[in-house]
Short mmCIF file of C-alpha atoms in Angstrom, two decimals:
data_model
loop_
_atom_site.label_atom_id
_atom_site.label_comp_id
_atom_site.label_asym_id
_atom_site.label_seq_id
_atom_site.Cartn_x
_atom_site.Cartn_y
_atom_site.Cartn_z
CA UNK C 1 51.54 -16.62 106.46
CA UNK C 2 51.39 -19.32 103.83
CA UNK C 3 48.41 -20.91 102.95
CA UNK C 4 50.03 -24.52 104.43
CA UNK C 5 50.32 -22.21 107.19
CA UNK C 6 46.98 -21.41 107.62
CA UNK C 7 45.26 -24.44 107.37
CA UNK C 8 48.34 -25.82 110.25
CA UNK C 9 46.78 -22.90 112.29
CA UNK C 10 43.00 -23.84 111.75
CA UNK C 11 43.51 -27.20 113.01
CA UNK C 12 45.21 -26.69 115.59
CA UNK C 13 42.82 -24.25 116.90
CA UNK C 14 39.58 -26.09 115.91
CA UNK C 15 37.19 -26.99 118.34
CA UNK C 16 36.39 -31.18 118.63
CA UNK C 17 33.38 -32.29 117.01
CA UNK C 18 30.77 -35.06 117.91
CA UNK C 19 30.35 -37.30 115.64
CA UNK C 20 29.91 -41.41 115.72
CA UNK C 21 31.36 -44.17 114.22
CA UNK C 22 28.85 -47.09 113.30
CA UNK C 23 30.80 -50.38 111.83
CA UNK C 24 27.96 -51.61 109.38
CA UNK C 25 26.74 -55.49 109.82
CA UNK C 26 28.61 -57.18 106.94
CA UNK C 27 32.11 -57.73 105.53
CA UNK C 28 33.49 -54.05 105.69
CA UNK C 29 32.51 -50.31 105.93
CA UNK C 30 31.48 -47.84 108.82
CA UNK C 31 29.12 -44.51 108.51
CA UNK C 32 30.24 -41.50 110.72
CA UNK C 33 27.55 -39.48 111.31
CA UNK C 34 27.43 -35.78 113.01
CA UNK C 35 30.97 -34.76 111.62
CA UNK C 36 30.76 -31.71 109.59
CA UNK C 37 33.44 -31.36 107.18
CA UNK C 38 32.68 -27.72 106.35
CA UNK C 39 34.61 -27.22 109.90
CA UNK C 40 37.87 -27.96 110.37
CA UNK C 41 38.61 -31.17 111.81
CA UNK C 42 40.95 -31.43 114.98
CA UNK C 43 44.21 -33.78 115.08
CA UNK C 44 42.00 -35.80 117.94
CA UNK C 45 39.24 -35.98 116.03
CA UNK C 46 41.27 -36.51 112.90
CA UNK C 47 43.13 -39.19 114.70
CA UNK C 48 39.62 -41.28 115.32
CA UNK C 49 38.58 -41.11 111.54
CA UNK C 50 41.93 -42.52 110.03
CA UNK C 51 42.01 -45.24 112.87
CA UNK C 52 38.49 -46.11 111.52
CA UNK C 53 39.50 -46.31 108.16
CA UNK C 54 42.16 -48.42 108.55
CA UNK C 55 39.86 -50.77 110.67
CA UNK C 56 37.11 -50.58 108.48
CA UNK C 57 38.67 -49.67 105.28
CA UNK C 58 35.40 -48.22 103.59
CA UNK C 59 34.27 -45.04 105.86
CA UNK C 60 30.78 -43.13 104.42
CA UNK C 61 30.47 -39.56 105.83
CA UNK C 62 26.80 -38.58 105.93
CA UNK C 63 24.92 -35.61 104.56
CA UNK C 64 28.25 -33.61 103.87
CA UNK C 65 27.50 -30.19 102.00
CA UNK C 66 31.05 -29.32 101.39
CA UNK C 67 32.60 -27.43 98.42
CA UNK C 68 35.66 -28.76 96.11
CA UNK C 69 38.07 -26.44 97.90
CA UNK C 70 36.85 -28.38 101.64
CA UNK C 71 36.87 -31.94 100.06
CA UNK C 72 40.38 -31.32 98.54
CA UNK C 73 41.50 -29.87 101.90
CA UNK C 74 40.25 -32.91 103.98
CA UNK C 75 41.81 -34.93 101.28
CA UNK C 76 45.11 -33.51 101.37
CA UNK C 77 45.25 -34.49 105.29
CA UNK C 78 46.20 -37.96 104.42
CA UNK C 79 48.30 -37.43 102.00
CA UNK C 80 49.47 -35.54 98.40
CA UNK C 81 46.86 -35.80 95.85
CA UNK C 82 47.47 -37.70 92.45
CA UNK C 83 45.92 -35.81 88.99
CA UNK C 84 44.33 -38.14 86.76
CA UNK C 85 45.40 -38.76 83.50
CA UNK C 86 41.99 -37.89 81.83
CA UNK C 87 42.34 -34.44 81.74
CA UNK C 88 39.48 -33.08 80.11
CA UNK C 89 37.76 -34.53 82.93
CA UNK C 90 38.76 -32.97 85.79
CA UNK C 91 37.36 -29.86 87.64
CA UNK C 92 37.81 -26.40 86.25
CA UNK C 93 40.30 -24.75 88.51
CA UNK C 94 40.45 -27.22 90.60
CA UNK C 95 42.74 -30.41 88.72
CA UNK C 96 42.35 -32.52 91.95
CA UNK C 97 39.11 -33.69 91.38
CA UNK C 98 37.81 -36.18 88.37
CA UNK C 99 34.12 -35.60 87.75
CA UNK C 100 32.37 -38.89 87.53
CA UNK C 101 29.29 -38.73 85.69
CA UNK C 102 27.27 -39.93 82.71
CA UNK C 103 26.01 -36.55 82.16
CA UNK C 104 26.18 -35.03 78.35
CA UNK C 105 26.10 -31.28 77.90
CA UNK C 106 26.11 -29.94 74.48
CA UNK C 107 27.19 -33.09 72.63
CA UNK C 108 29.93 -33.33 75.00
CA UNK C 109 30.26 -35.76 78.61
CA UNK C 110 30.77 -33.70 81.47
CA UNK C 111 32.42 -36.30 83.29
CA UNK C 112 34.03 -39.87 82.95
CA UNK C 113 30.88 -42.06 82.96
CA UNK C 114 32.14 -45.81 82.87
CA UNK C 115 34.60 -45.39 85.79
CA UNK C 116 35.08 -48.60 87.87
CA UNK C 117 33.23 -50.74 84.98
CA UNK C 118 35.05 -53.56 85.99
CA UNK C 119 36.44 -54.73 89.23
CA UNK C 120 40.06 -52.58 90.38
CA UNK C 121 42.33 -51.07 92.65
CA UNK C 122 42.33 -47.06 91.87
CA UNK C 123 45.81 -46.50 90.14
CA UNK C 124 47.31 -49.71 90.69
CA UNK C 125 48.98 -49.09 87.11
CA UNK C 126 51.11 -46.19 88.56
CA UNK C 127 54.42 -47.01 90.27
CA UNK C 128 52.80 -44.87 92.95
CA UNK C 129 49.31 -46.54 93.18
CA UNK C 130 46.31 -44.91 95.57
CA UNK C 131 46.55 -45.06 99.24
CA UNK C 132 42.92 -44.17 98.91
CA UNK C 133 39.86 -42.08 97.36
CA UNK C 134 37.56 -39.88 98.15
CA UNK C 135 34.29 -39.77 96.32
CA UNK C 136 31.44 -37.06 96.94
CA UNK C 137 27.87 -37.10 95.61
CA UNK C 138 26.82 -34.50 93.34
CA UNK C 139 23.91 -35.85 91.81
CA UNK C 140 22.08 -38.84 92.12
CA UNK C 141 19.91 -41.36 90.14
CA UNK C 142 16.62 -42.54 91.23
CA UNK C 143 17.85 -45.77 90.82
CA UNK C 144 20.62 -47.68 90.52
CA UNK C 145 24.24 -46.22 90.93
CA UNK C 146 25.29 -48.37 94.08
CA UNK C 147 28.94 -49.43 94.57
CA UNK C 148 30.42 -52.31 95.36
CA UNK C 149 33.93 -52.96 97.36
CA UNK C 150 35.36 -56.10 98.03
CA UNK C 151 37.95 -56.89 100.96
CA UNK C 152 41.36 -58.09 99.61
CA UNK C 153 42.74 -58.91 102.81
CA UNK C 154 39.93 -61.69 103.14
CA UNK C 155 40.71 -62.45 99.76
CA UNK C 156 44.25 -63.56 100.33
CA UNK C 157 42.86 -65.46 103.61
CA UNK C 158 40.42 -67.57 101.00
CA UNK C 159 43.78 -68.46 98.75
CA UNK C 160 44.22 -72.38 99.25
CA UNK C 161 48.25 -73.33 100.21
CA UNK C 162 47.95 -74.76 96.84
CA UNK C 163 47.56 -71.58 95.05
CA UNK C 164 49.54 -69.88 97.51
CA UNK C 165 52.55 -71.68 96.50
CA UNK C 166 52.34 -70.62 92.84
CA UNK C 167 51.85 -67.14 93.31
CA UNK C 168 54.40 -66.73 96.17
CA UNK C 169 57.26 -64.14 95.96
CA UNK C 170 55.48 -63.14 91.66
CA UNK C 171 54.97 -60.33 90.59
CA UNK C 172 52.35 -58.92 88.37
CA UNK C 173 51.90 -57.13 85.51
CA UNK C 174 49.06 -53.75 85.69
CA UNK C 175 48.27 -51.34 83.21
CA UNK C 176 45.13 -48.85 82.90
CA UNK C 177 44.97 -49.56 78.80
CA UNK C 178 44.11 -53.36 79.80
CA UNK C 179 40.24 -53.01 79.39
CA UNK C 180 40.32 -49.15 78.55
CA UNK C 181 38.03 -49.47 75.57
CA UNK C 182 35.68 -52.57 76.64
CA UNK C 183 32.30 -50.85 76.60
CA UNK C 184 30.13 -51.89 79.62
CA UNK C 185 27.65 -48.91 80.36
CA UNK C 186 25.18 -48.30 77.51
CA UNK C 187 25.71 -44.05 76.22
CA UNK C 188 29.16 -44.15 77.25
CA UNK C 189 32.29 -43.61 75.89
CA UNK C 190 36.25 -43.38 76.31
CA UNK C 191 38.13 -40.74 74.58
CA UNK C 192 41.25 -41.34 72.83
CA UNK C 193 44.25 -41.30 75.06
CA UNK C 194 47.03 -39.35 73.54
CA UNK C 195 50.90 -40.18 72.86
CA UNK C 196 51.54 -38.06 76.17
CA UNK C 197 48.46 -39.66 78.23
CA UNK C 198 49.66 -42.69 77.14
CA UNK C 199 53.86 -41.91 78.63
CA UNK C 200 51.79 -41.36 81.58
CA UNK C 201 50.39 -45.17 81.90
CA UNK C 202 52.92 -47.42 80.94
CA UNK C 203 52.83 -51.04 82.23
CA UNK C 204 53.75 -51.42 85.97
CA UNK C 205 55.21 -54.67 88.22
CA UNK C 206 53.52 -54.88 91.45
CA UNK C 207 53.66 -58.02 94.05
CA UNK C 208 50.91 -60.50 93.68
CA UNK C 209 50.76 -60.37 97.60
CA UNK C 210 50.68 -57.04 98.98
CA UNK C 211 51.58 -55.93 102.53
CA UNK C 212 49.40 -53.30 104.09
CA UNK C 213 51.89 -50.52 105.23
CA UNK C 214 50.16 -49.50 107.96
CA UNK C 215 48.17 -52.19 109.30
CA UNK C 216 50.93 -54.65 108.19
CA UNK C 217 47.86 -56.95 107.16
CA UNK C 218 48.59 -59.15 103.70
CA UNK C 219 46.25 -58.54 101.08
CA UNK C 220 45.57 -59.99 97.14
CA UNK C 221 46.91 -56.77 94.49
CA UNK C 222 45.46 -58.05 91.41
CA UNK C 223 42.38 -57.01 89.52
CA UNK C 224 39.89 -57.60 86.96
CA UNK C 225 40.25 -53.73 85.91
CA UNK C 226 44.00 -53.39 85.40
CA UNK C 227 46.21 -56.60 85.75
CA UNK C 228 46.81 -58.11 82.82
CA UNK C 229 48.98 -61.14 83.45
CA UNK C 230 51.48 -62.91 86.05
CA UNK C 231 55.11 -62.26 85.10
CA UNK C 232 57.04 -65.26 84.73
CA UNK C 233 53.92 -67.42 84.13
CA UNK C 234 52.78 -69.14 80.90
CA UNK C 235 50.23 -66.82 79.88
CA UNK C 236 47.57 -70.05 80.03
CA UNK C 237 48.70 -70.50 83.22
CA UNK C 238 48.68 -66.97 83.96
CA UNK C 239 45.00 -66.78 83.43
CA UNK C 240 43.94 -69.61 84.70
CA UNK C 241 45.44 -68.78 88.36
CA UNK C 242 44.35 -65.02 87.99
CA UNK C 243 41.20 -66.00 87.11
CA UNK C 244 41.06 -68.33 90.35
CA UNK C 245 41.84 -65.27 92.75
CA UNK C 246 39.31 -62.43 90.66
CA UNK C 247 36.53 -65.43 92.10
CA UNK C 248 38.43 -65.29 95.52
CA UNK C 249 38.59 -61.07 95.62
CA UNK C 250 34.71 -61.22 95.48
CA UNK C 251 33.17 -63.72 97.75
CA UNK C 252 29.71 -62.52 98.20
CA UNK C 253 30.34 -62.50 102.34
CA UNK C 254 33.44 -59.94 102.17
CA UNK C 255 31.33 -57.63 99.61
CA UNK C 256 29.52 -53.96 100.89
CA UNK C 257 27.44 -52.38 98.20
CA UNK C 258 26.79 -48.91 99.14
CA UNK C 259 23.63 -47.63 98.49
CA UNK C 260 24.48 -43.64 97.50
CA UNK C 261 22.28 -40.97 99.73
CA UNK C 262 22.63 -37.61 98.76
CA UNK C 263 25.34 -35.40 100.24
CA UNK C 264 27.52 -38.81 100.87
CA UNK C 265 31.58 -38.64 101.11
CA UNK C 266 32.64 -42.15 100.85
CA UNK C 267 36.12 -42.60 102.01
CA UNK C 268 37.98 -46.05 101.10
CA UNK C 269 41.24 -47.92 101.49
CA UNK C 270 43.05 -49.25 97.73
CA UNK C 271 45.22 -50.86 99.67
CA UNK C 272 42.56 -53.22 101.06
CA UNK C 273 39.74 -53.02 98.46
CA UNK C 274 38.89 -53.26 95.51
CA UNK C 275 35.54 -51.81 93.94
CA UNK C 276 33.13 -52.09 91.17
CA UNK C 277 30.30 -49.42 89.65
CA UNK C 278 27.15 -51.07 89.32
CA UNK C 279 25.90 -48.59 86.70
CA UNK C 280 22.67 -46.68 86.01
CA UNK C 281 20.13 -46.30 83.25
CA UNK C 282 21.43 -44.31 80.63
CA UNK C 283 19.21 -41.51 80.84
CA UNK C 284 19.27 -40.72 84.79
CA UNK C 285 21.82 -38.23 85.66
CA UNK C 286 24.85 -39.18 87.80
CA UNK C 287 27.50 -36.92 88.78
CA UNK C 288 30.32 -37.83 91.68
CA UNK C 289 33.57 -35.72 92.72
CA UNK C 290 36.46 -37.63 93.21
CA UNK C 291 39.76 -37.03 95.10
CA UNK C 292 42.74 -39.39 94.87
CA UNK C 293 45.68 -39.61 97.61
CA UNK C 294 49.00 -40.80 96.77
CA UNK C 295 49.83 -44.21 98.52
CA UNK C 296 53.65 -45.92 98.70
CA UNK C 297 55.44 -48.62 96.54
CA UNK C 298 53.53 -51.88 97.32
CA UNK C 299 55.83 -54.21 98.67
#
């Protein structure tokens, strides 16, 4: 039996699990606490969790003590998983996962340490950008290390008609060089991204305006991180109206910052968020696991 197979097989015999689903107070985000993803999760059970994520669009599962092998496995129920272009960052033996981390070891960083320095959509510069991402602690500051998403779909509700008349029916421009070398996070660095890193991340046209394709909800697709300009705009005008919607992504009332406990999975939605790393101090370790999934064409 293949392994495909097998893991067909183990959910369908799995037993359900009790777990609950708390929405938190503010703009986005639920916890789900008693699920343990060591166990295989049932199509029911399954069923509830993406339903919650695409009503909440941030989901944290608490105290989860799972191995790379089960977080790649839950991962891989939504959808195929996308390898990261920075390569010498991602787990031995297992390419799924990016280590995020300001950790040095022997002269060398174990993991990428400045990811999400500035505001973004995860991938939004591949023609393929990220349904979503999983990202799993590891190791945790004392302080500091909290992150930051921002709901797009409130965004585009916050656009004045003025504004959306410009930016109706454009396109824009996205590309993971934009801000790749801007330092942000004191100790850390970017490595030099080679002739066939860089065939991996050319520039890529995506809609302004973005249709969810499962919740059919409209949401804002630019960023901070990646977009770089408005195609068939002046570029002063360019800048000027993407400058006007980066202040519109991140109204303080449509903002969760989640506050890392240890063992957390935090599940969220680049189709309706964007996020932001807060950073830490330089000299308190931080290491994360992350797991990508493969989203559609925005249209």
């Amino acid at each position: 039996m293949s392994a495909a197979s097998n893991a067909l097989s183990s959910i369908d015999s799995a037993q359900p699990q009790s777990f609950e689903i708390r929405p938190f107070s503010g703009a986005v985000g639920a916890e789900i606490i008693g699920l343990d993803l060591t166990r295989p999760v049932n199509a029911e059970d399954f069923t509830q969790i993406h339903r919650a994520h695409l009503d909440h669009h941030v989901l944290v599962f608490r105290d989860q003590r799972i191995t790379p092998e089960q977080q790649i496995s839950f991962s891989r129920r939504f959808g195929e998983l996308q390898i990261h272009v920075l390569k010498q960052f991602l787990l031995t033996g297992h390419p799924e996962i990016l280590i995020v981390s300001n950790i040095v070891e022997d002269g060398r960083n174990v993991g990428l340490g400045d990811a999400g320095k500035f505001w973004h959509s995860d991938l939004s510069y591949k023609e393929l950008p990220s349904l979503g991402s999983m990202l799993h602690a590891q190791e945790l500051p004392s302080e500091g290390g909290d992150t930051l998403f921002a709901d797009m779909h409130k965004a585009w509700d916050a656009v004045p008609e003025a504004l959306r008349k410009v930016i109706a029916g454009r396109d824009a421009a996205h590309s993971y060089t934009a801000r790749y070398a801007e330092t942000k996070f004191e100790g850390n660095w970017r490595p030099a991204l080679s002739a066939e890193q860089l065939a991996q991340v050319q520039e890529v046209i995506h809609p302004v305006v973005r249709t969810h394709p499962e919740n059919g909800r409209k949401a804002l697709f630019v960023s901070e991180g990646f977009t770089t300009r408005i195609v068939g705009l002046p570029d002063d005008e360019s800048r000027d109206v993407l400058q006007q919607l980066y202040a519109l992504s991140v109204l303080e009332q449509n903002i969760y910052r989640h506050q890392w406990q240890p063992h957390d999975l935090v599940f969220w939605d680049n189709r309706s968020l964007i996020h932001l790393a807060t950073g830490c101090p330089a000299h308190l370790r931080r290491k994360l696991y992350r797991t990508t999934i493969q989203g559609d064409a925005p249209f």
